[in-house]
């Protein structure tokens, strides 16, 4: 593996395993983001139930779980698109230097979005406007958010497109999204998201529509560019092997509850929660001989159901599991919510 | 059952005439786009073959040729040693019954106005494989076979999850009692847990019913789990083929190696990715078509195109400077 050219990366920045660096947290760094007791109710359903995690500056975090686990809902809350009182959101989201933003009005979020928190979506072709050129879509936020003039914005746009590996950047400015491949569209989305130097980048399954080769390019690009800026990144993923390669920490969600969380090299190497273990058993590497798929089923979001939401699919369930919800407690280097964890 | 191959492709080429990019109104020169450019492969009874490669490598075009939905512009595509393009009468009926397809877009390929019962019974009716009295029993049996509750029979597509739809597509494919299943990206876009269930189902069905399986995927883990043999495609050509286990353990072609490096693996560093994307198959330069992205390319690679050559009884590749095993 060639050493990475990280350009202006700070010497103190640590790199995840993916980039051949150490995984240890940068000592003494303040958390950039702290989520506590985040709950979302919709009628009788509790879509998020007391979700809590924190993220250090410069670190990457993975939100993992099956479809419907609440990963995208958390991402939307983090970018201020789900706010009380319109929706039943409670808890706190503390962003370094801004205080609790869960209650911030739209006016305040207009300043935060883009500048401090930016997002890239799974389907870049749907996120880009098909009617506008790439140049217009990347220059508009540069002018609006950073207040650059037309020619300065153009110069910066070309730099950004080059930094995300788009060759022939000046001529790409006049291209329309449909003239680019899926991988190139995702590069443009990354350039737009990074254009105002956010501290936190949210990437909701940024590569699930792409080939593995392009996936590797895009994940590396996101890691390199966020590290270069000392920004933090939250990946929404459901491939645990990929998460182990690109996340410092992981949060495993089931039915809107955090079931296991901690450093990825601990949680994903030796899961203690039966659900994390089961998800790991679904991953195919190219030498996997046997699969042990989870029985199909979906969690109940009923706010009144008292016990562990995974109980009806869990091979290790005890009598008390369906009756009492297990608390999230620190156990062997991670936090875990289970009455009968793996040894 | 005979052991003669079910499918055989002999140097199949599929070319399209496309408008040249940037051509003016007066010079609307047509250019040749070779989606398939000399593909040679075969599928024997009971065998499972994975076709892998990045998007744009010609996998879907290959499947369309095998299903007789499009015909080669050169070379021959044979089903039980007869040209697929000219099958007629009993041969055509036999082909339709024996070859069943599962597509990537399960929701789009199933008629939303038909109930699950009618969707699965359609091939039964078409091939007159059941009487009116045992129609719903046959459908119920097929549903149980793919892990669906027969109670779902009266539902419509809109009320089903992605995983349930894939199971219905599989039940429908099995209804005509086929000997070959061909599937295009049949598990992509599914949740890991649903994907694992469907893959296990497909492998069990293939083994228990002695089906031949041709499975198109861009996921090497899926290929390795399901298929004994693998063919790696790049820009319309097979560049390496052999026993899946051998090929993935010690790839000879630099492209296979690059695909392997890019596949997620627990705690492995994300390696230097393969640079660039699959180029357009229009006006390829002479020489090896992978040369522009290949880390091992040398001068001779630009001069002539390496042919797919057997290196052992179970392995073929097309490269002048293969990786040592
Ligand atoms: N506005 C809403 N009203 C009711 N239920 C909702 C609403 N939004 C989300 N949900 C439910 O909340 C749960 C979590 O949804 P979310 O989209 O966050 O899942 P996800 O983990 O991102 O899944 P995927 O992997 O499919 O993207 C799901 O059961 C979903 O149906
Ligand atoms: N009907 C068509 N007309 C012109 N070009 C086509 C047509 N069908 C496919 N192609 C081209 O052929 C190449 C291979 O396509 P395809 O078989 O769909 O690849 P894959 O399934 O591996 O992604 C691509 O460059 C594609 O754009
Ligand atoms: S609490 Fe009980 S049901 Fe829930 S995961 Fe643990 S053992 Fe399984
Ligand atoms: S023939 Fe040359 S360019 Fe082509 S794959 Fe082999 S080494 Fe690379
Ligand atoms: Mg989502
Ligand atoms: Mg295709």
XYZ file of C-alpha atoms and ligand atoms in Angstrom:
744
model
C 0.000 0.000 0.000
C 1.326 3.414 -0.962
C 1.490 5.958 1.854
C -1.299 8.444 1.631
C -0.588 11.964 0.693
C -2.579 13.819 3.269
C -1.276 17.199 2.285
C -2.008 19.567 5.101
C -3.218 16.918 7.545
C -2.307 17.806 11.077
C 0.341 15.652 12.650
C -1.901 14.969 15.638
C -4.747 13.596 13.538
C -5.137 9.883 14.007
C -6.242 7.663 11.183
C -8.558 4.684 11.235
C -7.208 1.280 10.330
C -8.283 1.873 6.756
C -5.597 4.409 6.192
C -2.884 2.439 7.896
C -2.801 4.672 10.944
C -3.512 4.141 14.606
C -7.063 3.918 15.873
C -6.478 5.314 19.354
C -8.429 8.454 20.133
C -6.527 11.690 19.897
C -5.844 12.238 23.594
C -7.723 15.008 25.327
C -9.830 16.089 22.373
C -13.233 17.432 23.242
C -16.206 15.697 21.733
C -17.542 17.496 18.694
C -20.967 16.008 19.048
C -22.864 14.591 21.973
C -26.267 12.970 21.564
C -28.161 12.182 24.753
C -31.563 10.620 25.354
C -32.682 11.250 21.769
C -36.232 9.924 21.370
C -38.750 10.328 18.590
C -42.405 9.449 18.983
C -44.927 9.169 16.191
C -48.394 8.410 17.492
C -48.141 5.157 19.434
C -44.682 4.371 18.061
C -41.365 5.132 19.631
C -39.134 5.384 16.535
C -35.997 6.355 18.463
C -35.693 5.313 22.090
C -33.134 7.190 24.207
C -30.354 7.078 21.633
C -27.024 8.281 23.019
C -23.507 8.466 21.599
C -20.704 10.936 21.198
C -18.175 11.718 18.514
C -14.669 13.123 18.874
C -13.294 15.780 16.565
C -11.559 14.076 13.645
C -13.064 10.645 14.349
C -15.442 8.511 12.254
C -18.520 6.813 13.631
C -20.708 4.183 11.990
C -24.454 3.835 12.540
C -25.242 0.172 11.826
C -28.388 -1.921 11.687
C -30.969 -3.392 9.358
C -33.360 -1.400 7.254
C -35.803 0.441 9.500
C -33.473 0.525 12.509
C -33.582 4.324 12.659
C -30.197 5.166 11.121
C -31.472 7.730 8.615
C -33.847 9.179 11.202
C -30.882 9.939 13.453
C -29.004 11.499 10.528
C -31.998 13.727 9.735
C -32.189 14.855 13.358
C -28.466 15.674 13.276
C -28.906 17.948 10.283
C -31.886 19.718 11.804
C -34.563 18.314 9.554
C -36.534 16.747 12.411
C -37.217 19.251 15.095
C -39.597 19.647 17.950
C -42.266 20.733 18.444
C -43.576 19.674 14.989
C -42.380 16.156 15.640
C -42.175 14.397 18.976
C -38.407 14.717 19.332
C -36.826 14.910 22.760
C -33.337 14.694 24.212
C -30.277 16.779 23.409
C -27.871 17.135 20.498
C -24.875 19.141 21.655
C -22.620 20.479 18.925
C -19.299 21.876 20.144
C -19.533 25.654 20.405
C -23.267 25.788 19.655
C -24.746 24.158 22.732
C -27.893 22.056 22.449
C -29.227 22.420 18.913
C -32.153 20.018 19.144
C -34.460 22.966 19.783
C -32.732 25.470 17.515
C -35.120 27.317 15.208
C -34.893 26.924 11.432
C -33.186 30.323 11.227
C -30.333 29.033 13.359
C -30.189 25.765 11.408
C -29.836 27.654 8.148
C -26.527 28.901 9.518
C -25.444 25.499 10.840
C -26.413 23.420 7.829
C -23.592 23.366 5.308
C -21.255 25.406 7.506
C -21.003 23.060 10.463
C -22.934 19.958 9.441
C -23.269 18.665 5.883
C -24.766 15.533 4.430
C -24.306 13.246 1.445
C -27.023 10.830 0.450
C -27.159 7.294 -0.876
C -28.563 8.237 -4.239
C -26.496 11.079 -5.648
C -28.528 11.165 -8.856
C -31.638 11.985 -6.834
C -29.853 14.507 -4.615
C -28.432 16.522 -7.509
C -30.844 18.732 -9.427
C -31.048 17.356 -12.990
C -31.913 20.783 -14.443
C -28.838 22.674 -13.251
C -25.215 22.325 -14.265
C -22.662 20.895 -11.857
C -21.023 24.314 -11.745
C -24.200 26.052 -10.618
C -24.878 23.445 -7.956
C -21.433 23.672 -6.460
C -21.043 27.462 -6.804
C -24.412 28.428 -5.282
C -23.519 27.325 -1.726
C -20.034 28.835 -2.100
C -21.572 32.182 -2.908
C -24.414 31.971 -0.435
C -22.725 30.357 2.541
C -19.197 31.681 2.144
C -20.142 34.928 0.368
C -17.625 34.428 -2.456
C -17.897 36.482 -5.640
C -18.612 34.838 -8.982
C -15.020 34.378 -10.155
C -13.702 33.387 -6.718
C -16.490 30.815 -6.459
C -15.534 29.432 -9.856
C -11.892 29.062 -8.879
C -12.862 27.391 -5.591
C -15.343 25.088 -7.370
C -12.616 23.881 -9.735
C -10.265 23.279 -6.787
C -12.965 21.309 -4.986
C -13.794 19.167 -8.004
C -10.108 18.448 -8.503
C -9.686 17.545 -4.849
C -12.406 14.894 -5.178
C -10.637 13.407 -8.167
C -12.791 14.667 -11.007
C -10.492 15.052 -13.976
C -11.026 17.873 -16.435
C -12.720 19.940 -13.727
C -13.148 23.280 -15.607
C -15.150 21.630 -18.370
C -17.205 19.587 -15.873
C -18.672 22.824 -14.524
C -20.951 23.066 -17.536
C -21.964 19.371 -17.445
C -25.384 18.216 -16.248
C -25.684 15.427 -13.664
C -26.937 12.843 -16.180
C -23.718 13.237 -18.118
C -21.745 11.826 -15.177
C -21.537 8.241 -13.925
C -22.894 7.331 -10.467
C -19.390 7.415 -8.990
C -18.674 10.850 -10.447
C -22.034 12.181 -9.214
C -21.144 10.986 -5.720
C -17.789 12.807 -6.016
C -19.651 15.990 -6.901
C -21.933 15.510 -3.863
C -18.851 15.154 -1.668
C -17.332 18.312 -3.168
C -20.558 20.223 -2.452
C -20.790 18.870 1.096
C -17.175 19.800 1.826
C -17.355 23.189 0.108
C -18.005 25.152 3.277
C -15.623 23.156 5.467
C -18.156 21.529 7.810
C -16.999 20.022 11.110
C -19.349 17.092 10.710
C -20.099 15.176 7.540
C -23.056 12.775 7.501
C -22.854 10.077 4.827
C -26.019 7.971 4.546
C -25.008 4.789 2.680
C -22.899 6.835 0.269
C -21.780 3.825 -1.760
C -24.549 1.242 -1.724
C -25.517 2.072 -5.313
C -21.932 1.732 -6.562
C -19.509 -1.007 -7.617
C -17.043 -2.238 -4.979
C -14.158 -0.637 -6.854
C -15.856 2.759 -6.887
C -16.977 2.190 -3.283
C -13.342 1.848 -2.205
C -12.453 5.065 -4.058
C -15.334 7.009 -2.493
C -14.810 5.781 1.081
C -11.123 6.604 0.882
C -11.920 9.997 -0.543
C -14.338 10.806 2.283
C -11.814 9.661 4.905
C -8.939 11.593 3.347
C -10.882 14.791 2.867
C -12.468 14.797 6.322
C -9.107 14.005 7.957
C -7.417 16.732 5.984
C -9.885 19.198 7.461
C -9.918 17.613 10.956
C -13.632 17.101 10.430
C -15.634 14.210 11.860
C -17.737 11.848 9.845
C -20.771 9.708 10.544
C -21.322 6.839 8.123
C -24.670 5.065 7.885
C -23.822 1.536 6.756
C -25.182 -1.929 6.882
C -22.064 -3.787 5.786
C -20.225 -4.590 9.014
C -17.008 -5.523 7.206
C -16.900 -2.124 5.522
C -17.680 -0.450 8.864
C -14.706 -2.223 10.465
C -12.529 -0.735 7.719
C -13.639 2.867 7.916
C -15.100 3.617 11.377
C -13.289 4.306 14.648
C -16.473 3.729 16.633
C -19.775 2.063 15.866
C -23.337 2.317 17.180
C -25.453 -0.769 16.508
C -29.173 -0.008 16.406
C -32.167 -2.289 16.560
C -35.690 -0.949 16.473
C -34.549 2.571 17.338
C -32.541 1.451 20.378
C -28.775 1.359 20.801
C -27.958 -2.277 21.555
C -24.155 -2.154 21.455
C -21.663 0.665 20.954
C -17.932 1.217 21.288
C -14.682 1.117 19.321
C -15.189 -0.873 16.125
C -12.139 -3.022 16.759
C -13.771 -4.235 19.982
C -17.457 -4.384 19.037
C -17.049 -5.830 15.544
C -14.178 -8.130 16.408
C -15.958 -9.837 19.287
C -19.595 -8.753 19.480
C -21.331 -9.464 22.795
C -24.860 -8.516 21.768
C -26.691 -11.377 19.978
C -27.947 -8.920 17.350
C -24.479 -7.591 16.498
C -23.258 -11.180 16.305
C -26.175 -12.113 14.027
C -25.488 -9.173 11.704
C -21.863 -10.211 11.539
C -23.003 -13.724 10.581
C -24.780 -12.261 7.525
C -21.626 -10.712 6.069
C -20.094 -12.514 3.108
C -16.384 -12.245 2.630
C -14.962 -14.070 -0.355
C -14.051 -17.108 1.707
C -17.300 -17.430 3.683
C -18.506 -21.028 3.455
C -21.633 -20.929 5.573
C -24.191 -18.257 6.331
C -26.347 -18.219 9.398
C -29.044 -15.762 8.430
C -31.170 -14.178 11.110
C -34.764 -15.338 11.057
C -36.838 -12.728 9.264
C -38.801 -10.342 11.388
C -39.036 -6.708 12.257
C -38.968 -4.985 15.613
C -42.102 -3.646 17.241
C -41.923 0.081 17.757
C -44.920 0.117 20.099
C -43.993 2.542 22.830
C -45.713 0.387 25.428
C -43.787 -2.836 24.762
C -41.682 -3.196 27.885
C -38.857 -5.631 27.045
C -35.968 -6.119 24.647
C -37.149 -5.358 21.108
C -34.981 -8.148 19.680
C -36.481 -10.871 21.915
C -38.682 -12.556 19.275
C -35.731 -13.116 16.924
C -33.102 -13.802 19.572
C -31.693 -17.294 20.024
C -30.447 -16.435 23.545
C -33.649 -14.883 24.889
C -34.508 -15.561 28.536
C -37.928 -15.278 30.177
C -37.237 -11.830 31.527
C -36.125 -10.448 28.143
C -39.640 -9.781 26.860
C -40.712 -8.289 30.178
C -37.931 -5.866 31.088
C -35.821 -3.658 28.865
C -32.087 -4.267 29.393
C -30.185 -1.062 30.280
C -27.168 0.089 28.259
C -24.209 -0.560 30.552
C -20.440 -0.473 30.167
C -19.059 -3.972 29.706
C -15.574 -5.006 28.558
C -14.602 -1.918 26.575
C -18.023 -1.143 25.104
C -21.603 -0.362 26.104
C -24.128 -3.137 25.820
C -27.883 -3.614 26.391
C -28.576 -7.322 26.890
C -29.624 -9.635 29.702
C -27.804 -12.639 28.280
C -24.808 -11.450 26.230
C -22.324 -13.679 24.450
C -19.403 -14.660 26.647
C -29.674 -36.492 -17.929
C -27.092 -35.695 -20.563
C -23.915 -33.959 -19.555
C -23.727 -31.893 -22.740
C -23.598 -28.199 -21.877
C -26.917 -26.426 -21.437
C -25.524 -23.131 -22.653
C -22.527 -22.545 -24.843
C -21.309 -19.191 -26.108
C -18.858 -19.285 -28.997
C -17.038 -15.973 -29.411
C -20.241 -14.035 -28.990
C -20.143 -10.429 -30.046
C -22.944 -7.953 -29.500
C -22.321 -4.571 -31.048
C -24.583 -1.545 -31.141
C -24.364 1.350 -33.566
C -24.434 4.552 -31.586
C -24.252 8.196 -32.586
C -20.743 9.503 -32.299
C -20.417 11.942 -29.416
C -20.158 15.533 -30.550
C -20.811 14.593 -34.157
C -22.327 17.528 -36.015
C -25.555 17.312 -37.964
C -23.594 16.832 -41.174
C -21.172 14.223 -39.936
C -23.497 12.008 -37.953
C -20.966 9.203 -38.056
C -22.109 6.006 -36.403
C -19.672 4.294 -34.075
C -19.613 0.673 -33.009
C -20.123 -0.021 -29.300
C -19.114 -3.585 -28.470
C -21.074 -4.506 -25.350
C -19.855 -8.098 -25.781
C -16.654 -8.677 -27.674
C -15.822 -12.346 -28.135
C -17.302 -14.105 -25.105
C -16.671 -17.816 -24.829
C -18.187 -19.815 -21.973
C -20.330 -22.822 -21.159
C -22.679 -24.010 -18.441
C -23.068 -27.735 -17.747
C -26.054 -29.390 -16.022
C -26.016 -28.885 -12.251
C -23.182 -26.374 -12.479
C -23.191 -22.929 -10.893
C -21.387 -20.097 -12.650
C -20.925 -16.548 -11.414
C -20.383 -13.700 -13.871
C -18.664 -10.797 -12.113
C -17.394 -7.406 -13.175
C -18.033 -3.701 -12.707
C -21.074 -2.006 -14.119
C -20.705 -1.541 -17.850
C -18.708 -4.735 -18.312
C -21.516 -6.371 -20.326
C -23.095 -8.697 -17.766
C -26.693 -7.741 -18.486
C -26.107 -7.888 -22.247
C -24.743 -11.415 -21.787
C -27.875 -12.420 -19.897
C -30.099 -10.953 -22.606
C -28.258 -13.005 -25.206
C -28.670 -16.179 -23.128
C -32.396 -15.546 -22.756
C -32.786 -14.918 -26.471
C -33.963 -11.344 -25.838
C -31.267 -10.055 -28.163
C -29.145 -11.864 -30.702
C -25.365 -11.831 -31.181
C -24.039 -9.714 -34.030
C -21.275 -12.293 -34.412
C -20.457 -15.696 -32.938
C -23.022 -18.229 -31.732
C -25.121 -18.606 -28.570
C -26.300 -22.208 -28.155
C -28.912 -23.797 -25.893
C -28.466 -27.565 -25.810
C -26.313 -27.190 -28.916
C -28.940 -25.294 -30.932
C -28.806 -21.611 -31.846
C -30.975 -19.671 -29.383
C -31.802 -17.167 -32.127
C -33.488 -19.800 -34.282
C -35.245 -22.016 -31.723
C -38.804 -22.813 -32.778
C -41.661 -25.215 -32.147
C -40.971 -27.781 -29.408
C -37.429 -26.498 -28.976
C -38.735 -23.027 -28.214
C -41.288 -24.379 -25.696
C -38.636 -26.483 -24.052
C -36.316 -23.460 -23.814
C -39.046 -21.329 -22.204
C -39.820 -24.017 -19.680
C -36.279 -25.004 -18.835
C -34.737 -21.553 -18.500
C -36.080 -19.295 -15.763
C -34.879 -15.790 -14.998
C -34.786 -13.650 -11.849
C -34.209 -9.947 -12.368
C -32.625 -7.257 -10.214
C -35.723 -5.110 -10.042
C -38.224 -7.516 -8.466
C -40.795 -4.798 -7.887
C -40.632 -3.572 -11.473
C -40.749 -7.055 -12.975
C -43.916 -8.167 -11.149
C -47.315 -6.924 -12.343
C -48.802 -4.797 -9.525
C -52.369 -5.682 -10.550
C -51.923 -9.409 -10.040
C -52.237 -11.190 -6.713
C -49.360 -13.304 -5.420
C -51.398 -16.402 -6.345
C -51.759 -15.314 -9.966
C -48.160 -14.152 -10.224
C -46.803 -17.515 -9.171
C -49.453 -19.464 -11.121
C -48.784 -17.603 -14.364
C -45.962 -19.898 -15.517
C -48.001 -22.934 -14.369
C -50.917 -21.795 -16.531
C -48.681 -20.850 -19.426
C -47.015 -24.250 -19.594
C -50.279 -26.050 -18.631
C -48.564 -27.632 -15.641
C -51.588 -27.798 -13.355
C -55.334 -28.273 -13.343
C -57.729 -25.711 -11.940
C -58.311 -27.836 -8.868
C -54.698 -28.167 -7.814
C -53.638 -24.660 -8.890
C -53.653 -23.069 -5.464
C -52.133 -26.183 -3.855
C -49.242 -25.990 -6.286
C -48.761 -22.292 -5.545
C -48.940 -22.932 -1.797
C -46.264 -25.609 -2.112
C -44.010 -23.264 -4.096
C -44.526 -20.515 -1.542
C -43.559 -22.789 1.324
C -40.531 -23.901 -0.677
C -39.209 -20.329 -0.785
C -40.085 -19.585 2.829
C -43.294 -17.598 2.329
C -46.491 -18.225 4.204
C -49.252 -19.381 1.804
C -51.525 -17.013 3.748
C -49.984 -14.212 1.668
C -51.486 -15.593 -1.539
C -54.149 -12.935 -1.931
C -51.833 -9.983 -1.355
C -50.547 -7.575 -3.981
C -47.004 -6.425 -4.723
C -47.513 -3.058 -3.052
C -48.086 -4.743 0.317
C -44.849 -6.753 0.297
C -41.300 -6.066 1.473
C -38.214 -6.252 -0.738
C -37.251 -9.655 0.639
C -40.761 -11.071 0.133
C -40.747 -9.829 -3.471
C -37.472 -11.621 -4.200
C -38.958 -14.807 -2.787
C -41.992 -14.437 -5.053
C -39.724 -13.881 -8.048
C -37.881 -17.089 -7.111
C -41.131 -19.060 -6.617
C -42.294 -17.854 -10.029
C -39.016 -18.896 -11.582
C -39.292 -22.373 -10.022
C -42.910 -22.862 -11.106
C -42.086 -24.084 -14.613
C -39.757 -26.732 -13.119
C -36.731 -25.269 -14.884
C -33.327 -26.860 -15.185
C -31.481 -23.525 -15.281
C -31.887 -20.368 -13.231
C -30.324 -17.184 -14.554
C -30.252 -14.241 -12.187
C -29.091 -10.639 -12.669
C -27.986 -8.892 -9.470
C -30.786 -10.769 -7.710
C -29.698 -9.811 -4.190
C -28.284 -6.332 -4.629
C -30.044 -3.536 -2.830
C -31.263 -5.849 -0.070
C -30.480 -5.528 3.594
C -27.565 -7.763 4.691
C -29.873 -9.990 6.718
C -32.426 -10.397 3.912
C -29.623 -10.933 1.424
C -28.220 -13.721 3.576
C -31.636 -15.430 3.736
C -32.160 -15.249 -0.039
C -28.644 -16.483 -0.813
C -29.026 -19.444 1.507
C -32.384 -20.234 -0.092
C -30.875 -20.100 -3.592
C -27.962 -22.310 -2.643
C -30.224 -24.879 -0.969
C -32.576 -24.924 -3.966
C -29.724 -25.236 -6.423
C -28.202 -28.169 -4.543
C -31.431 -30.000 -3.723
C -33.020 -29.650 -7.148
C -29.800 -30.116 -9.141
C -30.409 -26.823 -10.928
C -27.835 -25.086 -13.057
C -27.292 -21.550 -11.943
C -25.894 -18.575 -13.786
C -25.608 -15.730 -11.328
C -24.618 -12.207 -12.271
C -23.231 -10.134 -9.438
C -20.621 -7.527 -8.701
C -20.072 -8.908 -5.202
C -17.263 -11.472 -5.007
C -18.521 -12.714 -1.628
C -21.854 -13.587 -3.234
C -20.114 -15.271 -6.169
C -17.942 -17.344 -3.858
C -20.823 -18.415 -1.661
C -23.140 -19.467 -4.495
C -21.038 -20.620 -7.414
C -18.433 -23.304 -8.090
C -17.153 -21.505 -11.163
C -16.534 -17.869 -11.897
C -15.987 -15.765 -15.019
C -14.624 -12.246 -14.554
C -15.681 -9.799 -17.269
C -14.131 -6.525 -18.297
C -15.389 -4.337 -21.139
C -17.266 -7.087 -22.944
C -14.687 -9.852 -22.521
C -14.023 -12.662 -20.076
C -10.571 -11.882 -18.676
C -10.294 -14.726 -16.173
C -12.328 -17.880 -15.551
C -12.013 -20.969 -13.400
C -13.034 -22.603 -10.144
C -14.236 -19.815 -7.858
C -12.167 -20.964 -4.928
C -8.946 -21.151 -6.948
C -9.488 -17.879 -8.761
C -10.230 -15.901 -5.619
C -7.417 -17.517 -3.659
C -4.783 -16.785 -6.292
C -6.034 -14.516 -9.054
C -3.844 -14.387 -12.155
C -5.392 -11.362 -13.852
C -4.644 -7.931 -12.360
C -8.314 -6.979 -12.742
C -9.473 -9.916 -10.617
C -6.895 -8.894 -8.011
C -8.225 -5.327 -8.061
C -11.804 -6.517 -7.545
C -10.649 -8.650 -4.621
C -8.736 -5.770 -3.058
C -11.803 -3.561 -3.264
C -14.118 -6.101 -1.578
C -14.840 -5.222 2.049
C -13.034 -7.463 4.511
C -13.073 -7.277 8.298
C -10.327 -4.980 9.604
C -8.330 -5.049 6.372
C -6.983 -1.680 5.302
C -8.875 -0.176 2.393
C -6.234 -0.737 -0.249
C -5.265 1.648 -2.995
C -8.362 1.561 -5.104
C -8.374 0.677 -8.770
C -7.996 4.069 -10.468
C -10.687 5.468 -12.739
C -13.808 3.809 -14.077
C -14.644 1.336 -16.811
C -14.045 3.314 -20.013
C -16.606 3.459 -22.789
C -16.539 0.408 -25.051
C -16.551 2.694 -28.115
C -13.314 2.945 -30.083
C -11.118 0.993 -27.724
C -7.418 1.565 -28.310
C -5.458 -1.435 -29.592
C -3.923 -3.779 -27.044
C -5.198 -5.017 -23.695
C -8.459 -3.278 -22.820
C -7.477 -3.098 -19.132
C -4.121 -1.410 -19.825
C -5.315 2.108 -18.926
C -6.069 1.061 -15.340
C -3.565 -1.754 -14.895
C -0.679 -1.415 -12.444
C 1.281 -4.138 -14.244
C 0.924 -2.766 -17.773
C 4.090 -2.766 -19.891
C 4.854 -1.652 -23.431
C 3.731 -4.865 -25.087
C 0.278 -4.567 -23.462
C -0.532 -1.636 -25.741
C 0.457 -3.468 -28.900
C -1.784 -6.509 -29.051
C -4.705 -7.910 -27.139
C -4.051 -10.924 -24.883
C -6.313 -13.897 -25.691
C -8.166 -15.966 -23.076
C -5.807 -18.936 -22.808
C -5.992 -22.043 -20.615
C -3.270 -22.113 -17.976
C -4.468 -25.365 -16.405
C -7.484 -27.636 -16.940
C -9.470 -25.440 -14.539
C -8.147 -21.972 -15.245
C -8.059 -19.500 -18.124
C -6.939 -15.900 -18.240
C -6.117 -13.176 -20.725
C -2.997 -11.329 -19.616
C 0.625 -11.031 -20.789
C 1.978 -10.471 -17.288
C -0.173 -12.492 -14.904
C 0.317 -12.483 -11.158
C 2.349 -15.396 -9.867
C 0.247 -17.944 -7.981
N -42.504 9.972 9.436
C -42.580 8.723 9.908
N -43.752 8.239 10.380
C -43.822 6.971 10.863
N -42.777 6.116 10.911
C -41.595 6.540 10.453
C -41.420 7.859 9.929
N -40.129 7.998 9.542
C -39.527 6.825 9.804
N -40.407 5.941 10.350
C -40.103 4.579 10.784
O -38.971 4.639 11.628
C -38.144 3.504 11.459
C -36.710 3.939 11.159
O -36.624 4.485 9.846
P -35.250 4.933 9.185
O -35.557 5.447 7.822
O -34.498 5.810 10.117
O -34.468 3.537 9.034
P -33.006 3.233 8.465
O -32.266 2.586 9.579
O -32.400 4.423 7.853
O -33.313 2.127 7.351
P -32.683 1.902 5.867
O -31.490 1.028 6.079
O -33.797 1.168 5.151
O -32.402 3.228 5.259
C -38.804 2.669 10.363
O -39.586 1.643 10.947
C -39.675 3.664 9.637
O -40.748 3.007 8.986
N -29.277 -1.173 -26.340
C -28.059 -0.639 -26.191
N -27.615 0.321 -27.045
C -26.374 0.860 -26.896
N -25.499 0.492 -25.922
C -25.871 -0.453 -25.048
C -27.172 -1.066 -25.112
N -27.264 -1.984 -24.098
C -26.081 -1.921 -23.427
N -25.244 -1.009 -23.973
C -23.875 -0.691 -23.529
O -23.147 -1.904 -23.430
C -22.225 -1.889 -22.324
C -22.488 -3.079 -21.391
O -23.762 -2.894 -20.768
P -24.419 -3.924 -19.763
O -24.485 -5.268 -20.395
O -25.706 -3.345 -19.290
O -23.345 -3.973 -18.588
P -23.501 -4.472 -17.056
O -24.760 -5.264 -16.913
O -22.258 -5.303 -16.840
O -23.474 -3.240 -16.234
C -22.423 -0.530 -21.660
O -21.426 0.349 -22.120
C -23.807 -0.097 -22.112
O -23.913 1.309 -22.111
S -31.873 -9.007 26.194
Fe -32.509 -11.106 25.874
S -33.718 -11.064 23.977
Fe -32.561 -9.148 24.085
S -30.709 -9.580 22.947
Fe -30.227 -10.008 25.076
S -30.648 -12.193 25.327
Fe -31.615 -11.564 23.399
S -2.063 -7.728 -20.448
Fe -0.863 -6.077 -19.555
S -2.335 -4.387 -19.276
Fe -3.513 -6.244 -19.670
S -4.009 -6.997 -17.649
Fe -2.139 -8.046 -18.261
S -0.483 -6.771 -17.463
Fe -2.341 -5.529 -17.381
Mg -31.976 4.870 5.679
Mg -26.378 -4.750 -15.407
